[in-house]
PDB file of C-alpha atoms in Angstrom:
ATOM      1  CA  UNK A 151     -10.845  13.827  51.946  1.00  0.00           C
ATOM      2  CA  UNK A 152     -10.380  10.109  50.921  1.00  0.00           C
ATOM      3  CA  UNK A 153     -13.382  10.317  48.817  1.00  0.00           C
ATOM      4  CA  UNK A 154     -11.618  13.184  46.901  1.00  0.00           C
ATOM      5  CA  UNK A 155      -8.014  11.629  46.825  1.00  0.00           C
ATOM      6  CA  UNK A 156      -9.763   8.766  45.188  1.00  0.00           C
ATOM      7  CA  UNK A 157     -10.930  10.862  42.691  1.00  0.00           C
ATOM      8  CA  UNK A 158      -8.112  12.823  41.710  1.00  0.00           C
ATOM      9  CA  UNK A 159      -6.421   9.045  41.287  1.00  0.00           C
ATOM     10  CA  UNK A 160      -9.509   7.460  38.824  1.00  0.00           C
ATOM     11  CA  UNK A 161      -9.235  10.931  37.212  1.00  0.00           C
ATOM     12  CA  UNK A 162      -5.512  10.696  36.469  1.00  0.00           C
ATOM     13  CA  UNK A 163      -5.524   6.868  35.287  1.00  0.00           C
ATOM     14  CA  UNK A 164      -8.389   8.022  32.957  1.00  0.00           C
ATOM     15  CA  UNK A 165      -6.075  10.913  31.391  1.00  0.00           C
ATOM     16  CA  UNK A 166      -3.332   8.358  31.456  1.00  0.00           C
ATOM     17  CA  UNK A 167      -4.865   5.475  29.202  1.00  0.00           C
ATOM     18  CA  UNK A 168      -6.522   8.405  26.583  1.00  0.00           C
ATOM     19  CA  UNK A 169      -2.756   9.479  25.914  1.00  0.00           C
ATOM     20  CA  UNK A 170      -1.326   6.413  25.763  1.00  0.00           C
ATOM     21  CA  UNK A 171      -4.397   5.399  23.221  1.00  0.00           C
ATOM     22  CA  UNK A 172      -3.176   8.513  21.102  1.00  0.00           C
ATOM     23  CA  UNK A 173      -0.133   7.646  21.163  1.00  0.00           C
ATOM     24  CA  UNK A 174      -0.867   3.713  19.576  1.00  0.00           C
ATOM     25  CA  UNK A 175      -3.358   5.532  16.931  1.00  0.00           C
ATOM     26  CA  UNK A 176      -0.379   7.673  16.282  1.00  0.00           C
ATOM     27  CA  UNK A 177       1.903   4.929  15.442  1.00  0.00           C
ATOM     28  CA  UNK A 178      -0.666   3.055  13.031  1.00  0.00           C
ATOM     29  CA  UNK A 179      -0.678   5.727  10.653  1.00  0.00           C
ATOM     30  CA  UNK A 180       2.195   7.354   9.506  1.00  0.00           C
ATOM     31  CA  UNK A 181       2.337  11.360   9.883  1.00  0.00           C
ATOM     32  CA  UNK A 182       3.030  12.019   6.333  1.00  0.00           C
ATOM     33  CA  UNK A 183       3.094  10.079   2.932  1.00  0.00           C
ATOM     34  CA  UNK A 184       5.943  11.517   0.480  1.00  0.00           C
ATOM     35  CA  UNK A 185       5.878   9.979  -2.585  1.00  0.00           C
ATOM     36  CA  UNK A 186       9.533  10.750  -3.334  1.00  0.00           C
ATOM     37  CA  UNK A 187      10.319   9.097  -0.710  1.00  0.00           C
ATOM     38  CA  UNK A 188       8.436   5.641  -1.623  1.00  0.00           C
ATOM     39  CA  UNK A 189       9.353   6.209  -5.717  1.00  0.00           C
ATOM     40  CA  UNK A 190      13.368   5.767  -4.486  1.00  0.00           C
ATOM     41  CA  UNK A 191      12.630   3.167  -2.516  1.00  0.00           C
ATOM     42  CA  UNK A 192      11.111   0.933  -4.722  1.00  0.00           C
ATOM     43  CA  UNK A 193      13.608   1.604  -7.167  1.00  0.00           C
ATOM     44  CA  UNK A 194      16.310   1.327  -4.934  1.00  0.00           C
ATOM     45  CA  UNK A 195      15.347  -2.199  -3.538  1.00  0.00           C
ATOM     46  CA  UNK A 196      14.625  -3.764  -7.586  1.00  0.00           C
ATOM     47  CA  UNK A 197      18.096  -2.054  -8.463  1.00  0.00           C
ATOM     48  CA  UNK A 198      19.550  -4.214  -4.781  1.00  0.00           C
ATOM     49  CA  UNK A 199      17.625  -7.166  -5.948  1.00  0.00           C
ATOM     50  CA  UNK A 200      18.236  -7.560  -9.561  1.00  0.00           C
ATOM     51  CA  UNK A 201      21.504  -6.062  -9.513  1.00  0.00           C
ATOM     52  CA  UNK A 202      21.107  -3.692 -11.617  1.00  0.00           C
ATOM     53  CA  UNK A 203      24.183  -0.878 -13.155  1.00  0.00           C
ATOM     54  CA  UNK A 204      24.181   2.708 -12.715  1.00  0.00           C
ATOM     55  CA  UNK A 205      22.438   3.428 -15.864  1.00  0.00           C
ATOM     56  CA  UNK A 206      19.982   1.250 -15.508  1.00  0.00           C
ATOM     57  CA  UNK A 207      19.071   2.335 -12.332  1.00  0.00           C
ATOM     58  CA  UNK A 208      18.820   6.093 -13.445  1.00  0.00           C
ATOM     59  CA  UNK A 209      16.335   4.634 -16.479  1.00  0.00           C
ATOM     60  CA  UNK A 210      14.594   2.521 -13.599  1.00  0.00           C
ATOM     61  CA  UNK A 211      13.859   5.993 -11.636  1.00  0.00           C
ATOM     62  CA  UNK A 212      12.463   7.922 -14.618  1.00  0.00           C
ATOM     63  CA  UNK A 213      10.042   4.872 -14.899  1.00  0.00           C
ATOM     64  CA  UNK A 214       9.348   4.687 -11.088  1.00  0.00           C
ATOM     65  CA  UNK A 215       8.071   8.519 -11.215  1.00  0.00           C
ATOM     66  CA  UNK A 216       6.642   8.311 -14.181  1.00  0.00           C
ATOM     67  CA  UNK A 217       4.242   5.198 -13.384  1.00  0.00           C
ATOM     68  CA  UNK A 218       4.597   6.426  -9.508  1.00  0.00           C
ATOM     69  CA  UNK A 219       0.935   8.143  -9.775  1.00  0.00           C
ATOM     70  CA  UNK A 220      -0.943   5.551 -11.251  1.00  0.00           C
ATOM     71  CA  UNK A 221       0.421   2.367  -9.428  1.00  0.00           C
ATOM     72  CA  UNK A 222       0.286   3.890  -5.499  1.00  0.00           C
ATOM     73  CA  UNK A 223      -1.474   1.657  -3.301  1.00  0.00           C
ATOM     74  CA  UNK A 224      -5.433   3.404  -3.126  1.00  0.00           C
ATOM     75  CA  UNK A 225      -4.868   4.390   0.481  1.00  0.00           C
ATOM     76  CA  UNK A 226      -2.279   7.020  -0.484  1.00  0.00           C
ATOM     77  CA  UNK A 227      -3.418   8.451  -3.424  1.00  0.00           C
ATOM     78  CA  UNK A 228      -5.284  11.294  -2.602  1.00  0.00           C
ATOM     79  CA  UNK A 229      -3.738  11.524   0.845  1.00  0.00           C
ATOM     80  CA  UNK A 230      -5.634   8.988   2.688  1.00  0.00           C
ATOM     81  CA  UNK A 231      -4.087   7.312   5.729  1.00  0.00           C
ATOM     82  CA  UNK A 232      -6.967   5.137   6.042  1.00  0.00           C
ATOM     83  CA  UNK A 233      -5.329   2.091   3.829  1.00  0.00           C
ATOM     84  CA  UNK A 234      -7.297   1.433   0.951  1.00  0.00           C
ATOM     85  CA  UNK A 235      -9.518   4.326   1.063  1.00  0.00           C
ATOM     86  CA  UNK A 236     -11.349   3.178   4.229  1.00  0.00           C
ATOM     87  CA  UNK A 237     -12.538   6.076   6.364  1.00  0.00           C
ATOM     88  CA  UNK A 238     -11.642   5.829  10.072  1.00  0.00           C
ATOM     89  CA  UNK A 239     -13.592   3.794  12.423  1.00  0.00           C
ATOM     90  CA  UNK A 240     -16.393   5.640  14.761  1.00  0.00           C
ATOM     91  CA  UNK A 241     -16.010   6.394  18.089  1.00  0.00           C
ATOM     92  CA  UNK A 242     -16.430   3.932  20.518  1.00  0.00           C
ATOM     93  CA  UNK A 243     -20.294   4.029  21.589  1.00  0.00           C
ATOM     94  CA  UNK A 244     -21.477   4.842  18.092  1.00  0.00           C
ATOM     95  CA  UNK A 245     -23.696   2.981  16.201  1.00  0.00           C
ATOM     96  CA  UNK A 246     -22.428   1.753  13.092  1.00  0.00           C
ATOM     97  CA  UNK A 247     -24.466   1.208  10.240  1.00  0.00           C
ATOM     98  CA  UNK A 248     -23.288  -1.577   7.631  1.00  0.00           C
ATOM     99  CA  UNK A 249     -22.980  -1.162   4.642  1.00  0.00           C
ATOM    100  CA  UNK A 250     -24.721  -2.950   1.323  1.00  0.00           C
ATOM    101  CA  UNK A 251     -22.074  -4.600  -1.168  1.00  0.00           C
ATOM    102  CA  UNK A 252     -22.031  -2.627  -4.462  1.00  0.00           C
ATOM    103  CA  UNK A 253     -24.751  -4.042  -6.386  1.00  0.00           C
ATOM    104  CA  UNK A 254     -22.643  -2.855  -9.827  1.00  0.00           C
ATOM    105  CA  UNK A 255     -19.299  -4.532  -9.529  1.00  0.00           C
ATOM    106  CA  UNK A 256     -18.877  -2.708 -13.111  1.00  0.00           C
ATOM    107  CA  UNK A 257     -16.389  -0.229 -11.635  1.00  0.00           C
ATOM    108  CA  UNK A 258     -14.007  -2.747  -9.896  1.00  0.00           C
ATOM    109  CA  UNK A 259     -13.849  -4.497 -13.394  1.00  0.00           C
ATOM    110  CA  UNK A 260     -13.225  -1.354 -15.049  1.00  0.00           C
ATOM    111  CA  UNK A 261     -10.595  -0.270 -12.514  1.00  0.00           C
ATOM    112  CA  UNK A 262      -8.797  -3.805 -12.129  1.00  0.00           C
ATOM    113  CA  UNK A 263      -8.727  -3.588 -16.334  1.00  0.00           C
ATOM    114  CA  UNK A 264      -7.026  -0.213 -15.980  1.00  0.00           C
ATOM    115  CA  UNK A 265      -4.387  -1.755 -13.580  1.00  0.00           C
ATOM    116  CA  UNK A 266      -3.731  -4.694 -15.833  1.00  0.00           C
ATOM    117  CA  UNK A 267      -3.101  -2.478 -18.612  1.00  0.00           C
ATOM    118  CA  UNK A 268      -1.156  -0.130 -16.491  1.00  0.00           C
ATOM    119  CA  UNK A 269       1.041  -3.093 -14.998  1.00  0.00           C
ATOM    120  CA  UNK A 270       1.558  -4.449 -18.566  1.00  0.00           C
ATOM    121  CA  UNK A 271       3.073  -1.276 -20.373  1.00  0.00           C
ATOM    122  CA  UNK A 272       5.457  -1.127 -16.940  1.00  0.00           C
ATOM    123  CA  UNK A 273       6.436  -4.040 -17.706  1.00  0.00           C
ATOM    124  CA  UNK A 274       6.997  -3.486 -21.528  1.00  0.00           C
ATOM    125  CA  UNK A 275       9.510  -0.478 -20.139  1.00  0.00           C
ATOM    126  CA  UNK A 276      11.007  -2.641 -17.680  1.00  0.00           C
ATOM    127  CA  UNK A 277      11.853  -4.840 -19.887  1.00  0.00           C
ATOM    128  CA  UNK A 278      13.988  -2.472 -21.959  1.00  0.00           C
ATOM    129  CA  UNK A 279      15.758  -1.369 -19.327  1.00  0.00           C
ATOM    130  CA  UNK A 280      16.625  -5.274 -17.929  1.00  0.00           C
ATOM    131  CA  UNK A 281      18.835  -7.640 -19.375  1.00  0.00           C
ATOM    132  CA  UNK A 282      17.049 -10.954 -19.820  1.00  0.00           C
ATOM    133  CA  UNK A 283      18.423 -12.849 -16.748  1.00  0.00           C
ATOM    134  CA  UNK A 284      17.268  -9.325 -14.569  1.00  0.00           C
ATOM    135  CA  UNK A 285      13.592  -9.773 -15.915  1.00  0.00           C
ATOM    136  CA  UNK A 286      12.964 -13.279 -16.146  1.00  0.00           C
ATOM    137  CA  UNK A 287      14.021 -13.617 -12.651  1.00  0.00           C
ATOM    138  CA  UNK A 288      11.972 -10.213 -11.991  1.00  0.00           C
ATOM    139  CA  UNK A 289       8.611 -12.349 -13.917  1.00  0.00           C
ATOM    140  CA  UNK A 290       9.487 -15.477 -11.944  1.00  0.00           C
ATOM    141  CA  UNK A 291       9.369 -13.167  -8.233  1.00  0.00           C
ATOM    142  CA  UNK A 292       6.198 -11.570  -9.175  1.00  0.00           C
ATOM    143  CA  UNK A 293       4.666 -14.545 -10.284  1.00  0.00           C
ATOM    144  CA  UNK A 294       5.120 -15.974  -6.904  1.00  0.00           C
ATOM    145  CA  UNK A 295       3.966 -12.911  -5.199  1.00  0.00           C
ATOM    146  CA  UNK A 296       0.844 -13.481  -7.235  1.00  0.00           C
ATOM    147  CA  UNK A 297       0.322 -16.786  -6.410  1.00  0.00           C
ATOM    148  CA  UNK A 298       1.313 -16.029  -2.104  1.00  0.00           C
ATOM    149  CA  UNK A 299      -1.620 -13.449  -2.334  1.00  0.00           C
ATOM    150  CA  UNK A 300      -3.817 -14.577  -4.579  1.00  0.00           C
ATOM    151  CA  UNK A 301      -4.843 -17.771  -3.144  1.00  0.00           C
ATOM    152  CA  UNK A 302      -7.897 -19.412  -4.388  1.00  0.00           C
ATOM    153  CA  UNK A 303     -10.598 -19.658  -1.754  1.00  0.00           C
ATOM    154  CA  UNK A 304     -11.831 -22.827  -0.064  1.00  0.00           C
ATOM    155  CA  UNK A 305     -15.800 -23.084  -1.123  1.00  0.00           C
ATOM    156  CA  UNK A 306     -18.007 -24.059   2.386  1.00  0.00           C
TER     157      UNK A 306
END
């Protein structure tokens, strides 16, 4: 009798800590990804920001969607919810095999070239839809997000 008490009880915390391990999962990646959704908020929080009119704002949207596609973050793209196009880990208890590093880092030059170019014509739009106080201070915040993320490395 004890003997099977006491396993109804390990059985029961088991099934407890798998749900609430579904449950974490759960809240690491969202359910959905709506791209409408992110599009107005970007373009709500530069029109906050930067103070932007009504008519601006309605020229800022038209430019959100239409660079919307091309400047997503990789993850969501083509419906990932990996972040940045990782696929999900293994299961505990499986081997996992490493990877080489891409011998050809011609692709990640051609891509980053693509994003340049893609960043620079939204900017070029941006700018026409900015007064010159809006997008110099605009330049000056990205330029510091730049330089918070892009720190040079330390060389061991």
């Amino acid at each position: 009798m004890k003997k099977m008490i006491l396993t109804m009880m390990v059985a029961l915390l088991v099934g407890t800590s798998a749900m609430a391990q579904d449950s974490q999962n759960d809240s690491r990646h969202p359910a959905k990804f709506d791209k409408t959704e992110m599009i107005k908020h970007r373009t709500d929080e530069i029109v906050s920001r930067y103070k932007l009119d009504e008519k601006q704002a309605k020229k800022l949207l038209e430019l959100n969607t239409k660079y919307a596609d091309k400047m997503m973050p990789r993850g969501h793209r083509h419906h990932g919810h990996h972040g940045a196009g990782r696929p999900p880990m293994p299961p505990k208890g499986d081997k996992v095999q490493r990877r080489e590093p891409p011998k050809d880092g011609g692709k990640m030059k051609e891509r980053r070239k693509e994003m340049e170019a893609t960043m620079k014509a939204y900017d070029s739009e941006l700018k026409k839809i900015m007064t010159d106080d809006q997008y110099n201070t605009y330049q000056d915040d990205q330029k510091k997000m730049r330089e918070k993320h892009h720190r040079p490395r330390s060389i061991e």
